[in-house]
Coordinates of C-alpha atoms and ligand atoms in Angstrom, one line a residue:
Chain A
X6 CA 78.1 109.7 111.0
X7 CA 76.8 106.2 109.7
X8 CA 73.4 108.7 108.4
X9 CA 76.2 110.6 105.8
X10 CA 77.1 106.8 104.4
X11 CA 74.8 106.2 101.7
X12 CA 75.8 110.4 100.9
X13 CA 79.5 110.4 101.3
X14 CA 79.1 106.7 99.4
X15 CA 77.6 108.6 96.5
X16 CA 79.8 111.5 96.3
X17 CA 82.9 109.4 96.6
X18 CA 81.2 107.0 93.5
X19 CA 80.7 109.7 91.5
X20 CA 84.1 111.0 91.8
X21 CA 85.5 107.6 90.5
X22 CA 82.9 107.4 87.7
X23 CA 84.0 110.8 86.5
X24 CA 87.9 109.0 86.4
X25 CA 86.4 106.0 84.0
X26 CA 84.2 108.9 81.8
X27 CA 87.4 110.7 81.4
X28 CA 89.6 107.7 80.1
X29 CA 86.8 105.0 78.9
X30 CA 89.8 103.4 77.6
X31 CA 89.7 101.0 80.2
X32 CA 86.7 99.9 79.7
X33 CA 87.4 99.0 76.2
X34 CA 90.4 97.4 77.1
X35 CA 88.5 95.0 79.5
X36 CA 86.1 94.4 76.9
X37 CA 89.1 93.6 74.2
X38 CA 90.8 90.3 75.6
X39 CA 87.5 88.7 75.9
X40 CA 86.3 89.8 72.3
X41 CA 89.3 88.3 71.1
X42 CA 88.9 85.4 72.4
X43 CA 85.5 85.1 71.1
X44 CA 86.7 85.7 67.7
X45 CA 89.2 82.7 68.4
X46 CA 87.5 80.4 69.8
X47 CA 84.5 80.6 67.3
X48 CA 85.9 81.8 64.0
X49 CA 89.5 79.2 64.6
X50 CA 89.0 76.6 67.0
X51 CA 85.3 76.3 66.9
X52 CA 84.6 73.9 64.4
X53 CA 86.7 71.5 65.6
X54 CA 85.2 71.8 69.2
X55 CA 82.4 69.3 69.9
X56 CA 80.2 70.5 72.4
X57 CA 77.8 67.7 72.4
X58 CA 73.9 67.6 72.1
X59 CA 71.6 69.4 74.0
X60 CA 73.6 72.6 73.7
X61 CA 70.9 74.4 71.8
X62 CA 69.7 75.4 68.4
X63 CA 72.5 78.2 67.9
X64 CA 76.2 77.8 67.1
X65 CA 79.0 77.2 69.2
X66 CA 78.9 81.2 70.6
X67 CA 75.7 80.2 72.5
X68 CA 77.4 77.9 74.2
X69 CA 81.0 80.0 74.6
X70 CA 79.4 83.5 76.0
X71 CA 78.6 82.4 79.2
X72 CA 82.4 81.4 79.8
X73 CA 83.5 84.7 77.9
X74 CA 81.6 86.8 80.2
X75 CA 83.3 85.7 83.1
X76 CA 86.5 86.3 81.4
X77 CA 85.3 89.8 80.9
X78 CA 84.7 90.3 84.7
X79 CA 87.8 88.8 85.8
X80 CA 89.6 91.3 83.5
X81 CA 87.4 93.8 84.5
X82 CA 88.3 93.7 88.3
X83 CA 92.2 93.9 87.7
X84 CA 91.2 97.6 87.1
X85 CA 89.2 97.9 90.0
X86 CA 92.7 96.7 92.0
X87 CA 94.3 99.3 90.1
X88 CA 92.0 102.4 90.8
X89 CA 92.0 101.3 94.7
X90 CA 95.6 100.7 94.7
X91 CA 96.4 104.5 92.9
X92 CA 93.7 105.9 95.5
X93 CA 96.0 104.7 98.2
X94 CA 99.0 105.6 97.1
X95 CA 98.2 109.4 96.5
X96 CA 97.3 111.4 99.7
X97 CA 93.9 111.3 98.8
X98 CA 92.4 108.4 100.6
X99 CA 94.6 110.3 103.5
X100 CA 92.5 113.4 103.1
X101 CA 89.2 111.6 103.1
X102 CA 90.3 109.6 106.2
X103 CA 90.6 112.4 108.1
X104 CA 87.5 114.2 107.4
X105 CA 84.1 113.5 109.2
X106 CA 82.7 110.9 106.7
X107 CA 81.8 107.4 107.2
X108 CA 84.9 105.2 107.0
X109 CA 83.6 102.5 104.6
X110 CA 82.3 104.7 101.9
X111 CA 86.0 105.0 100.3
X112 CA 85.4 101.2 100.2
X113 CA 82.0 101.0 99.2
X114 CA 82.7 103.6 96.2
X115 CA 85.2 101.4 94.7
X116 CA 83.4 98.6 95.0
X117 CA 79.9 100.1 93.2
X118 CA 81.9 101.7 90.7
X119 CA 83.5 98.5 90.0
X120 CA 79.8 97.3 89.2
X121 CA 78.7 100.0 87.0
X122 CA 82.2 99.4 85.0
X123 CA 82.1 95.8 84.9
X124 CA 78.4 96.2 83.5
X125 CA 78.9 98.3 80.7
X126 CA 82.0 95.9 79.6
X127 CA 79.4 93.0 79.5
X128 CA 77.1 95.0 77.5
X129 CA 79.8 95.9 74.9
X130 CA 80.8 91.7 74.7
X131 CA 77.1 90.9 74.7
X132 CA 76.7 93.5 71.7
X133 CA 79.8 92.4 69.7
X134 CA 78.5 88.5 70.4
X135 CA 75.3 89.5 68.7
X136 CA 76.9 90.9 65.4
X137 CA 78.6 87.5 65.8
X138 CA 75.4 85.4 65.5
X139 CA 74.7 84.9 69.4
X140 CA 71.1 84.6 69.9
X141 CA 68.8 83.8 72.8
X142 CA 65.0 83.9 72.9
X143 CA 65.2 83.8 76.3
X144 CA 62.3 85.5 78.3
X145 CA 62.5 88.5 80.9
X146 CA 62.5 86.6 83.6
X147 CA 65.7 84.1 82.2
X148 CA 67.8 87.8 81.2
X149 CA 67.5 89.2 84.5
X150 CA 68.3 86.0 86.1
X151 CA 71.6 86.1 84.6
X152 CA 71.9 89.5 85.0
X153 CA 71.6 89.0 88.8
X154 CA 74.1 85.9 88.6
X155 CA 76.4 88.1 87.3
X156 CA 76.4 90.8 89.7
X157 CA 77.0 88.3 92.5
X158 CA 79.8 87.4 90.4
X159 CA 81.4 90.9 89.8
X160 CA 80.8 92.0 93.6
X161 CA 82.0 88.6 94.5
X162 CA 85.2 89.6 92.3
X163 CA 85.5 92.7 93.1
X164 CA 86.1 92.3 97.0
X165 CA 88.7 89.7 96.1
X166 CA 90.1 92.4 94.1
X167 CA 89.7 95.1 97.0
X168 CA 92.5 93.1 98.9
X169 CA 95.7 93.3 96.3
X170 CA 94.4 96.5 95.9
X171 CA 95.0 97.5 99.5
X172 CA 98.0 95.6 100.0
X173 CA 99.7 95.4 97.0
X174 CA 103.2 97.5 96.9
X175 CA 103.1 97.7 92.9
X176 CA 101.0 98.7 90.1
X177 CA 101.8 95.2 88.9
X178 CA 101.2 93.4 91.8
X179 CA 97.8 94.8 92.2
X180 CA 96.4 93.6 88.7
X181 CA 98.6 90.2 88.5
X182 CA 96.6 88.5 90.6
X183 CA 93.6 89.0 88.2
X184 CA 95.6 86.0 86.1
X185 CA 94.7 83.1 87.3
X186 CA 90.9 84.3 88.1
X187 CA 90.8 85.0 84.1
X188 CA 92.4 81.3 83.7
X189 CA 89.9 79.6 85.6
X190 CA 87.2 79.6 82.8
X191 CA 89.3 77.5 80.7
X192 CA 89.3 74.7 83.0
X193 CA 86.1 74.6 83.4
X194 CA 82.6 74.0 80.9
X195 CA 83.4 77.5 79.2
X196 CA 84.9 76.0 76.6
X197 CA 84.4 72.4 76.3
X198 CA 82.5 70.2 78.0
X199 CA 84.2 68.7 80.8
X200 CA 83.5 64.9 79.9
X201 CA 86.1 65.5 77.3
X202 CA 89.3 66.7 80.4
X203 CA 90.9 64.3 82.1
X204 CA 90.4 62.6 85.3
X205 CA 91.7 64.8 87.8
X206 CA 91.3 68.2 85.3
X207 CA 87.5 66.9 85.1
X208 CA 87.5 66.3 88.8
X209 CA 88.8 69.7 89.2
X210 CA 86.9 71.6 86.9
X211 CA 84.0 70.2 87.9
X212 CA 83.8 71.3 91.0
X213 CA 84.9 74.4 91.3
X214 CA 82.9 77.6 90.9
X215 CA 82.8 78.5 86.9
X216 CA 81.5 75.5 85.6
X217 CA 78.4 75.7 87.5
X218 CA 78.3 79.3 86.8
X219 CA 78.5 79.1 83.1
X220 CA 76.0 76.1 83.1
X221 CA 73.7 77.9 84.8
X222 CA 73.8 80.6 82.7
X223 CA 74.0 78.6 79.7
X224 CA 70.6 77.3 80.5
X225 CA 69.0 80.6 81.4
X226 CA 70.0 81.9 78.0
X227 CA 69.2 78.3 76.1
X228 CA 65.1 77.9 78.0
X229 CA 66.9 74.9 79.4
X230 CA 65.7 73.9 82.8
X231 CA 68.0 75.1 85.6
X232 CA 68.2 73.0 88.2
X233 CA 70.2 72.0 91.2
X234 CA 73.5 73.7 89.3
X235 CA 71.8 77.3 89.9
X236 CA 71.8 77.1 93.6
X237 CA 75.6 75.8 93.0
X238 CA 76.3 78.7 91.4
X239 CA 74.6 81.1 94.2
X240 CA 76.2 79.4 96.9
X241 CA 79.5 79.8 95.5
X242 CA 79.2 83.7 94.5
X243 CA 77.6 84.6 97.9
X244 CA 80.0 82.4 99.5
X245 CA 82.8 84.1 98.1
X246 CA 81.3 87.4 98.2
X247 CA 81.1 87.5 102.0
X248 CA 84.7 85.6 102.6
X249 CA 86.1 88.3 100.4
X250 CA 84.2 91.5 101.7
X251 CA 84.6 90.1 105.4
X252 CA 88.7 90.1 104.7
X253 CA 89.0 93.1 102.6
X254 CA 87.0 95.6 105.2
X255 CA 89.3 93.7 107.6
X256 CA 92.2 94.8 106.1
X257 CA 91.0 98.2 105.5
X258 CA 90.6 98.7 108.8
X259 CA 93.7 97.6 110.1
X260 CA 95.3 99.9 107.3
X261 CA 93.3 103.3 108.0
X262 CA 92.6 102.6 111.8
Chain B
X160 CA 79.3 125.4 112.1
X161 CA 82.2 127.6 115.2
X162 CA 79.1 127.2 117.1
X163 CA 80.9 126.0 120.5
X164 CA 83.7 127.3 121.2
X165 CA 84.8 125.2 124.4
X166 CA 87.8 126.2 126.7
X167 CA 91.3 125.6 127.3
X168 CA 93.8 125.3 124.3
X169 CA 93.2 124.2 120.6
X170 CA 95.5 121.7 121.0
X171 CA 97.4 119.9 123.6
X172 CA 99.7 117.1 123.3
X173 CA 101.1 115.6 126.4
X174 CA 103.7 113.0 126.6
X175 CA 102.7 111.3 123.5
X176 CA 105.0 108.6 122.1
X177 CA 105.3 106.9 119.0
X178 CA 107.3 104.2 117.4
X179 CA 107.1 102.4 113.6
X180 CA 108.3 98.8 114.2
X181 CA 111.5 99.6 116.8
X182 CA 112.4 102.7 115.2
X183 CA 111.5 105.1 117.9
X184 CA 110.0 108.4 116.1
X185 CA 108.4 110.6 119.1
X186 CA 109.8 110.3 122.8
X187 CA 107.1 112.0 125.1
X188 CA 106.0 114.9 122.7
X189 CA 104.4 117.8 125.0
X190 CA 102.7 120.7 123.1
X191 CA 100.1 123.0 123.4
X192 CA 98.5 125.6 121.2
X193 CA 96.2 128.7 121.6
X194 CA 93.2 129.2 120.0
X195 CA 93.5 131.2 117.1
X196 CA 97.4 131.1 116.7
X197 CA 99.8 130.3 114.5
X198 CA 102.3 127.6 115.9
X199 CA 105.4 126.5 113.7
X200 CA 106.4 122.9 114.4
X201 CA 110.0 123.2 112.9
X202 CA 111.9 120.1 112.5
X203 CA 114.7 118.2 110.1
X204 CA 113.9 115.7 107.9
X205 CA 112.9 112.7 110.2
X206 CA 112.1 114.7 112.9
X207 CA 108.6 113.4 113.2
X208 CA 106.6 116.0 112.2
X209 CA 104.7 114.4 109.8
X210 CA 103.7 111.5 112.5
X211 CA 103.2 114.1 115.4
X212 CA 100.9 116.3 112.8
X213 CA 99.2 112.6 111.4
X214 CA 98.4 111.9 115.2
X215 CA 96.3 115.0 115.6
X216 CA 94.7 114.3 112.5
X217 CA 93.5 110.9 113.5
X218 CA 95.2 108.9 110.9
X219 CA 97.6 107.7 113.5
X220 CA 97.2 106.6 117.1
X221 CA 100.0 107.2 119.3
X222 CA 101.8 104.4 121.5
X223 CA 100.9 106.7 124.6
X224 CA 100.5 109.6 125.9
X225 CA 96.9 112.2 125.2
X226 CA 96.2 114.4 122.5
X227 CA 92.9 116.6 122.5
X228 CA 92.2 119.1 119.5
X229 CA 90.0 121.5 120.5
X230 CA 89.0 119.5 123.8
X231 CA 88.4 116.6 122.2
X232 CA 90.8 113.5 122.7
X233 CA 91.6 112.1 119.5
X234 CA 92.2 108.3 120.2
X235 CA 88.8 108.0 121.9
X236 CA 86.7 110.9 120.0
X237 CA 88.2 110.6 116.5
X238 CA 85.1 111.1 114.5
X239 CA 84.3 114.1 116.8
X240 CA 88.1 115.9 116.2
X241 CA 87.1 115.3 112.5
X242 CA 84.5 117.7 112.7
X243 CA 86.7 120.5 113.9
X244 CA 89.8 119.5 111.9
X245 CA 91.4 119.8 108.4
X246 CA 94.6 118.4 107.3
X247 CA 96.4 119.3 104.1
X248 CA 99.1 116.7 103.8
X249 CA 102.5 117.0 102.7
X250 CA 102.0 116.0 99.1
X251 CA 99.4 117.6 97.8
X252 CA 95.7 115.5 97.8
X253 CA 94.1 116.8 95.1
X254 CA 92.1 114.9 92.0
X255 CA 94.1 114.9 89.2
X256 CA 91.8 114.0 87.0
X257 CA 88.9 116.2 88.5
X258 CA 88.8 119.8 87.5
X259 CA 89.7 122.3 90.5
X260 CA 86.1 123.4 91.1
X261 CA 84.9 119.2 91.3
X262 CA 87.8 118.9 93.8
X263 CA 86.2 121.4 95.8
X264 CA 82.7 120.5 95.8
X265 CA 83.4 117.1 96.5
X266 CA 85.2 117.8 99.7
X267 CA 82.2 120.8 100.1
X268 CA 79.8 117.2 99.7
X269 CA 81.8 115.3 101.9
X270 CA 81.7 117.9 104.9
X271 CA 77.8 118.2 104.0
X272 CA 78.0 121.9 103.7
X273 CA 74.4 123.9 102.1
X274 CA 75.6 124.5 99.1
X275 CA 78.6 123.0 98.0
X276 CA 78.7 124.6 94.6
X277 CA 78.8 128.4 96.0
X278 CA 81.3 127.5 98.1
X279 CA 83.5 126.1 95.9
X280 CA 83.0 129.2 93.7
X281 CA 84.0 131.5 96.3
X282 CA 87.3 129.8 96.9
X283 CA 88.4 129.4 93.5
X284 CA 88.1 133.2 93.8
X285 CA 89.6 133.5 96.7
X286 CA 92.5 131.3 96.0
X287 CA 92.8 133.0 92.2
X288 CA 92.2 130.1 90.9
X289 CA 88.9 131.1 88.9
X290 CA 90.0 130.9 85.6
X291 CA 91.5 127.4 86.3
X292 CA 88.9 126.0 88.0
X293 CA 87.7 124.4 85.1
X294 CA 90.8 122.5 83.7
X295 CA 91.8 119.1 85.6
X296 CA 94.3 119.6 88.6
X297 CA 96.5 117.4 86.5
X298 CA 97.2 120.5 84.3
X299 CA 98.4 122.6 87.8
X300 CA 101.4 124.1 88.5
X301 CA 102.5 123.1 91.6
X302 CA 102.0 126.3 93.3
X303 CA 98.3 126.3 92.0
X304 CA 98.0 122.6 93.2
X305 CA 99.1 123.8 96.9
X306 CA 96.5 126.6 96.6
X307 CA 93.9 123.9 95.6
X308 CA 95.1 121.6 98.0
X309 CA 94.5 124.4 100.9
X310 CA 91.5 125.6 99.7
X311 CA 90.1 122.2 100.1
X312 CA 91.2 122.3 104.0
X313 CA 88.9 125.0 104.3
X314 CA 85.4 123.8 103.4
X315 CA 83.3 123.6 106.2
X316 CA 85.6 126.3 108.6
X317 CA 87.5 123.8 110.5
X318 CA 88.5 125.4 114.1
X319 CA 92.4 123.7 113.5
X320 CA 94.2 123.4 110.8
X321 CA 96.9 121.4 110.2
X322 CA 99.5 121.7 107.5
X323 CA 102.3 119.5 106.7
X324 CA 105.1 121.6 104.9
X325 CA 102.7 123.9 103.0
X326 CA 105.6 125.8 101.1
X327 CA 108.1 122.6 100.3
X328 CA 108.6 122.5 96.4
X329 CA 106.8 125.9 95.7
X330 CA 108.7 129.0 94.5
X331 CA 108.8 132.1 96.1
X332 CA 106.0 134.0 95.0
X333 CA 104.0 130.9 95.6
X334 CA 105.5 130.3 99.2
X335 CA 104.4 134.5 100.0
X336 CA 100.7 133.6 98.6
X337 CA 100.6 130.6 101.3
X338 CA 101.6 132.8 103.9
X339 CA 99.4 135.0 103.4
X340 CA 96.6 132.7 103.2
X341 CA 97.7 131.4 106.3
X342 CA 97.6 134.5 107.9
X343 CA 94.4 135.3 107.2
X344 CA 93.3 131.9 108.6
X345 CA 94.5 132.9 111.8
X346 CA 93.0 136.7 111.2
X347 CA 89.6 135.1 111.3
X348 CA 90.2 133.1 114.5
X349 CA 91.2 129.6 112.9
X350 CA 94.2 127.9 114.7
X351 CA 97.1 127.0 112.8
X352 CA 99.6 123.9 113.2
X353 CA 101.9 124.4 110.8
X354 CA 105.4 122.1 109.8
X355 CA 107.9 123.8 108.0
X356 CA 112.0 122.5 107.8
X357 CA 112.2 126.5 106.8
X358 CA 113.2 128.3 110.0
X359 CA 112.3 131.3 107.6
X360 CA 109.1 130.6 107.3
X361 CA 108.5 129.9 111.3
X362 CA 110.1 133.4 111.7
X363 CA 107.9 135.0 109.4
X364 CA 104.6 133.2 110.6
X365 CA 104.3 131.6 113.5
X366 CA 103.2 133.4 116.8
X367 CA 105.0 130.7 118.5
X368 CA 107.8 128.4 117.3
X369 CA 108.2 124.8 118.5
X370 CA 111.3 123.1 118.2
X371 CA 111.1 119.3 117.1
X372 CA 114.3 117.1 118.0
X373 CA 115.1 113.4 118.4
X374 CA 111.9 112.7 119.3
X375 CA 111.1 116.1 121.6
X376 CA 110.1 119.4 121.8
X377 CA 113.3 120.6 122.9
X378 CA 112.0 124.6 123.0
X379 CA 108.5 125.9 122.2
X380 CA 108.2 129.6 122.6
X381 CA 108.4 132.9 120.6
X382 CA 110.9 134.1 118.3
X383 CA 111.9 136.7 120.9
X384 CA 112.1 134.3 123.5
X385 CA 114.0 131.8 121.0
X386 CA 116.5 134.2 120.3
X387 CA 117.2 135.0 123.8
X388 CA 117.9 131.5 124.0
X389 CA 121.2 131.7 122.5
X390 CA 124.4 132.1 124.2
X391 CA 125.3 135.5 125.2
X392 CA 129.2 134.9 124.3
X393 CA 128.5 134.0 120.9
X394 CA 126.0 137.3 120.6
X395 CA 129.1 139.5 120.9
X396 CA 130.3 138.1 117.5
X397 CA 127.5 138.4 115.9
X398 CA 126.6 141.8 114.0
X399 CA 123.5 141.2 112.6
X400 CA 120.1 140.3 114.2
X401 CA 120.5 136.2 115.6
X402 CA 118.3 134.3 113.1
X403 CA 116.1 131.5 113.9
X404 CA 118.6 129.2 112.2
X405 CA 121.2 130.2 114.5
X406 CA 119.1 129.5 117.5
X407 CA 118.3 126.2 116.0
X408 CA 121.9 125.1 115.5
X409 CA 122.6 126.3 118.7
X410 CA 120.1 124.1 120.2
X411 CA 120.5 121.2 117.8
X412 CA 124.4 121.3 117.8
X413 CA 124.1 120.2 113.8
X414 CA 126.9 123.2 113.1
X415 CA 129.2 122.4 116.0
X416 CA 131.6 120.7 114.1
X417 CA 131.5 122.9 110.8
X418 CA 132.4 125.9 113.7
X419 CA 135.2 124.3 114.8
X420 CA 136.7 123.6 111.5
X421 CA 135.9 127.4 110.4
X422 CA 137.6 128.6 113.6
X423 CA 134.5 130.6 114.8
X424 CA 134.2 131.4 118.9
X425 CA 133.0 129.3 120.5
Ligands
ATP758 N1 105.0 104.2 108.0 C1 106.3 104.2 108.4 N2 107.0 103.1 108.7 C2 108.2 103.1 109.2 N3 108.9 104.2 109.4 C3 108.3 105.4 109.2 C4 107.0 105.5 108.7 N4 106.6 106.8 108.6 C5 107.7 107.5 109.0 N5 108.7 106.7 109.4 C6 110.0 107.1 109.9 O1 109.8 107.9 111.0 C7 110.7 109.0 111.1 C8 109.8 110.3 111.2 O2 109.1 110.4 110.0 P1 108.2 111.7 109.7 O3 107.6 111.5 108.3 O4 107.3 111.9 110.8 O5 109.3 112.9 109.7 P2 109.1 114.4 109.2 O6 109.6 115.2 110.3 O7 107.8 114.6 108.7 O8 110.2 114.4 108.0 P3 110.2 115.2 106.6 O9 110.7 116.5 107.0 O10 111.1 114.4 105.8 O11 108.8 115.2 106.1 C9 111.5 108.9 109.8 O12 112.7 108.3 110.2 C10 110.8 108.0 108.9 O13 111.6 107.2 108.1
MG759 MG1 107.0 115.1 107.0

């Protein structure tokens, strides 16, 4: 049975590709809020925002994409609750669970498809950012370090997002929880740097998982040195990653049996 | 892919119990089923057909009691009994957003089969759904959905299958094209565990009739031997032939009262 996994896995992916082909309206949609918010942030509030020195050669958008992208992620994954959650409340997952394939690939398709989704969103923000000025002569190397950053972050994401999706009772329930994930970033170094928050904001957001996120990537894109902030970030994606995927197949278990 | 065909019955249920919560659904269930025959598991709404039939399947596991499905026990084997089983639900589980012919090849994909694209081919033919196969099930009818939804059970030539009140919600010339598929199941030697709230349709398919109720099978037999089962006093007032319905308010009681009040024998 286990020997059909990476096959059933695959069949079962390309089934909920074929969904996202046929309405790529979600996809757009994902990639909308965060767009906006780039236009905001950079054609409204940006001048007024001081990001300090040290930030880079390029305008205040080098120093807000980071922060967007991980808006567009957590936006992205309230879809991937979604897709999960409609799965389980029409008979198909029922169908599948009774036929001889291996139990984790209904998971494991959600969850890659998530990826694939998630990755062509960033692609459409990275191009729009580019029309707006964003540059980066950052090497290789630098792009697909924060290309595999980001991929923890989205599969990190996305197995948080696996468990609303199984439990939830509503449509609503099973995207609200994507909220406060696409919240974080703004208390956090997305934005603004966090010398500027107070105390306990600072305190807060500078410890908890964005900020060393965006920095990191901040300094991929700018040829900054990295540092100690990278294996911060790491830790805090594979952390979650493994918290996450450990509860979700937990709960998928106990649903399905 | 019917390579082994092992001994004993299809299926057999013995003493099998099942409660959601307090709410006791199946009180020592006994069953068992031939190879290669249509059974009817006829039951009101409630009964616990759906659970008894969601046992077998393996999406369940009962409180106690055995269930094997062609041999195999299905709280101990379940990835085995999912070899020789396919369940169509009771709401249909089809793709809506797939055309016919991708719902069928990825179920063909899923059981492994050669050559998943032939086979789902042939059943669109089969299942006259050729011309359709292209659109997205979304587009269906509901009696095309069924036939979708049953042709999907078939991939791979399960030894048992189940199916949870193929005809509810379909019209009759859709409910005649079930049966018939359903009879030609059994033709070519598949077993058939079928749930149906239409005593009709138990009459007019089943080999053998089993009688849900509170939580037992309070009569399993044929329709002959069903029938026989009713009172001989209220026979004599009876003209016609005895239908299955009035062997299963006999046995049920449900019209006792509505009898009274009508001023029938009694
Ligand atoms: N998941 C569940 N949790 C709690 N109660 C349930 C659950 N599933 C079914 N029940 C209850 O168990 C009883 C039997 O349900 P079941 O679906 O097996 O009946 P059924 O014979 O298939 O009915 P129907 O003809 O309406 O399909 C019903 O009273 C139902 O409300
Ligand atoms: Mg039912």
């Amino acid at each position: 049975m286990t020997s059909h996994a990476a096959s059933d896995t695959a069949a079962l992916t390309g089934r909920s590709l074929r969904h996202i082909l046929r309405s790529p309206d979600t996809i757009i949609t994902t990639a909308i809020m965060p767009v906006g918010l780039m236009l905001l942030f950079v054609f409204v509030f940006g001048g007024a925002i001081d990001t300090g020195s040290g930030v880079g050669a390029g305008g205040y958008i080098d120093y807000l994409l980071p922060g967007i992208l991980l808006i567009t992620i957590a936006s992205g994954i309230s879809y991937t609750a979604y897709r999960l959650f409609l799965d389980m409340q029409g008979g198909i997952v029922e169908r599948f669970q009774s036929m001889p394939i291996a139990r984790s690939s209904v998971l494991w398709a959600h969850v890659l498809t998530s990826l694939v989704a998630n990755l062509v969103s960033l692609v459409l923000v990275v191009g729009v950012a580019l029309l707006m000025g964003f540059r980066s002569g950052a090497g290789a190397l630098a792009w697909l370090a924060v290309a595999g950053v980001l991929v923890l972050f989205i599969l990190a994401l996305t197995w948080i997002a696996v468990i609303p999706g199984l439990t939830a009772k509503t449509v609503d329930g099973a995207s609200a929880f994507s909220y406060p994930l696409i919240f974080l970033p703004f208390l956090s170094s997305a934005f603004v740097p966090t010398d500027s928050m107070p105390g306990p904001v600072r305190w807060f957001a500078e410890n908890q998982p964005v900020t060393s996120i965006v920095n990191s990537i901040r300094a991929l894109l700018a040829q900054q040195p990295v540092g100690a902030e990278l294996w911060i970030a790491l830790a805090w994606c594979l952390g979650i990653l493994v918290v996450a995927a450990l509860a979700a197949t937990a709960i998928y278990r106990r649903k399905v049996g | 892919m019917t390579a082994v065909t092992r001994e004993g019955p299809a299926i057999r249920v013995s003493g099998i119990r099942k409660s959601y919560k307090k709410l006791p659904v199946l009180k020592g269930v006994d069953l068992e089923v031939e190879r290669g025959s249509i059974v009817a598991l006829l039951g009101s709404n409630g009964a616990g057909k759906t659970t008894l039939v969601k046992i077998l399947a393996t999406l369940l596991t009962a409180d106690a009691g055995t269930a094997t499905v062609d041999g195999i026990d299905v709280a101990t084997q379940p990835a085995r009994v999912r070899e020789a089983i396919s369940l169509t639900g009771q709401f249909a589980a089809v793709d809506d957003k797939l055309t016919g012919r991708e719902n069928l090849v990825l179920v063909g994909r899923l059981r492994h089969v050669d050559d998943p694209g032939t086979v789902a081919d042939r059943l669109l033919e089969r299942f006259a759904l050729t011309e359709a196969g292209g659109r997205v099930a979304s587009t269906y009818s509901g009696g095309m959905r069924r036939r979708l939804d049953i042709a999907m059970s078939l991939i791979g030539d399960p030894k048992v299958v189940f199916l949870d009140e193929p005809t509810t919600g379909l019209d009759p010339e859709a409910r005649l094209e079930v049966w018939r598929t359903v009879t030609q199941l059994a033709a070519s030697g598949t077993t058939v565990l079928l749930t149906t709230q239409y005593l009709e349709e138990a009459e007019q398919l089943a080999d053998r009739i089993a009688i849900l109720h509170r939580g037992r099978i309070i009569v399993n037999g044929t329709l002959a031997e069903l029938k026989a089962l009713l009172p001989p006093v209220q026979r004599e007032y009876v003209e016609r032939q005895p239908s299955l319905e009035d062997v299963f308010f006999a046995l049920t009681g449900k019209r006792d009262s509505a009898d009274d009040t009508e001023g029938n024998p009694s």
